[in-house]
RNA sequence: CGGGGUGUAGCGUAGCCCGGUAUCGCGCCACAUUUGGGAUGUGGAGGUCGUAGGUUCGAAUCCUGCCACCCCGACCA
């Protein structure tokens, strides 16, 4: 293994790919486009899941599980939904294999053809709404607030670890409501939950917004989203929340008796975040030394590395390390004491930097003598000596972890602020896109034609119409037609 | 799915043009000396050369199919 990681400045995507592999997050599998999420990477995902799951439950949702397979006919019930997903569905046509004639392997048994072919879910709206039809009769059954943690398959042309894989893990919330207003409120609420999660836990500042018609989910009336900016100046959609109107209710005939005695179709929402968040986390904070993880999602928050000569010294250091470890664990900090004698301290330092452990404590004979430890922060790569004389190490480290979390966030926020520009002419727009990248707030005439033309000319797309966009008279950067607010453009993942 | 590139030990590679049984580094194993930023020495193990076929006395090397990965496009969370 060569030591250094590729530099971000030299080859950003190579840096990303190498980092994912070297930090033991994931690797490619035998199946094209599918990845193996390795234990260390999966631990981070589990932390994300745990927090999101808690937030979903706090907002009244419960988990359920719907099947992986969907009858092919279901997909076509909602017109724009088919159009959006048909091109990337894996299809199950047979249910049995048999030994091949030449005895060398197995072949699909032609006699085992399915009457109706099944698709592997690219998303679950169709199965779920066909089920909801049976669950909902009256306004008393509403709202129905369900989430599921699942894997889905979308047969993508080009894949990248975490950012776009053929199979990915996600959560999909599917809710049904008695009124349009309530459904919209739910959609907005979940966007806010995602934004809060991104900012508080991933230390990732996001822009909340609404998608243009062009970028909207297949089958939705409106798609709300959170958009983040990566270090190479490209945007990444980190989560989406859809107001489905009555589209799926109509497609699957889900009606309810209203309080007033009428019969009406229910109003739906769906919302999801996926293992793509892992990609966002990596690309937003990490550096040329490796991963930088915010303490709130780090599988190991603190690592203790002993520095010693001989068994006796290790004994003494271990004793103290175990004592510190016990104290830290008592207040909920995840600590690892790496007393392996198979690697030298310097090797371990580099290793934990690669893996993004937020805080490293080194303890050697000098520290024992002086009652100190050496602290090294991953986010700033700074080292300091901490005297343990008369302080509470748990308080100190809890505070420090909070500070690291805050520092990582503000660094990302500063970067985004710097990388967000306004463009007031077509020339300026192109110039910023080429020289700097990042988000560009610009006026747009609101038409799909203009949006597509801009995409064709510059590869930049409308990431969102920010929720907090100010009313402001202006002229579309491409057509010069009137516009009343700026939208956010960027080249995106 | 189109265009380009790559595939040789766990990882990174040389060899391929010009065919003769595979080079080097890291890692791994053993022992010794080491341990406050990826230790050093000595000895050792490890290879269906992506895969299937073809040409040839002989293929990592030439030809064909397939698979995977990377880059650039079209598509997308």
XYZ file of C-alpha atoms (C1' of nucleotides) in Angstrom, chain B:
77
model
C -25.639 2.775 -23.804
C -21.556 5.406 -27.171
C -16.002 6.910 -27.244
C -11.197 6.163 -24.836
C -8.152 3.535 -21.223
C -6.854 -0.376 -17.729
C -6.809 -5.550 -15.761
C 0.114 -9.388 -13.877
C 0.883 -12.102 -5.597
C -3.420 -8.807 -0.536
C -2.135 -3.551 -2.789
C 0.733 -0.680 -6.427
C 3.581 -2.015 -10.682
C 7.792 -3.768 -14.820
C 7.564 -7.067 -18.816
C 3.520 -6.914 -24.039
C 5.434 -3.301 -29.648
C 9.720 -7.623 -31.119
C 6.247 -15.054 -28.189
C 10.698 -19.010 -24.827
C 7.357 -19.872 -18.096
C 7.251 -13.245 -14.539
C 10.395 -7.712 -12.267
C 10.405 -4.313 -8.343
C 8.177 -1.761 -4.050
C 4.606 -2.044 -0.068
C 2.125 -5.551 2.791
C 2.426 -10.777 4.940
C 5.405 -14.799 8.055
C 9.991 -15.809 11.418
C 13.935 -13.837 14.422
C 16.679 -9.745 16.420
C 17.161 -4.649 17.466
C 13.384 -0.759 17.935
C 8.732 2.402 19.864
C 6.726 10.889 21.335
C 4.603 10.936 13.389
C 3.735 5.478 8.669
C 11.121 1.631 12.165
C 15.697 -1.307 10.559
C 18.309 -5.688 9.389
C 18.489 -10.866 8.026
C 15.806 -14.983 6.289
C 11.083 -16.765 4.115
C 6.104 -17.702 1.956
C 2.877 -16.169 -1.715
C 1.220 -15.900 -9.052
C -5.010 -20.236 -12.933
C -0.679 -13.050 -15.724
C -9.351 -10.713 -15.366
C -12.022 -14.766 -18.005
C -13.333 -18.204 -22.170
C -11.740 -19.669 -26.731
C -8.233 -19.373 -31.009
C -3.158 -19.068 -33.554
C 1.667 -21.495 -32.322
C 6.391 -26.621 -30.881
C 5.635 -22.813 -27.122
C 1.196 -17.163 -25.199
C 1.389 -12.409 -19.707
C 2.986 -11.092 -24.802
C -0.562 -12.069 -31.127
C -6.240 -12.627 -32.486
C -11.659 -12.974 -30.956
C -15.701 -13.042 -27.442
C -17.095 -12.007 -22.449
C -16.513 -9.700 -17.433
C -14.954 -5.811 -14.208
C -12.959 -1.046 -13.065
C -11.410 4.159 -14.407
C -12.037 8.754 -17.510
C -15.275 11.569 -21.013
C -20.512 11.924 -22.906
C -26.224 10.616 -22.640
C -29.458 9.096 -17.773
C -30.127 9.562 -12.493
C -30.996 9.823 -5.298
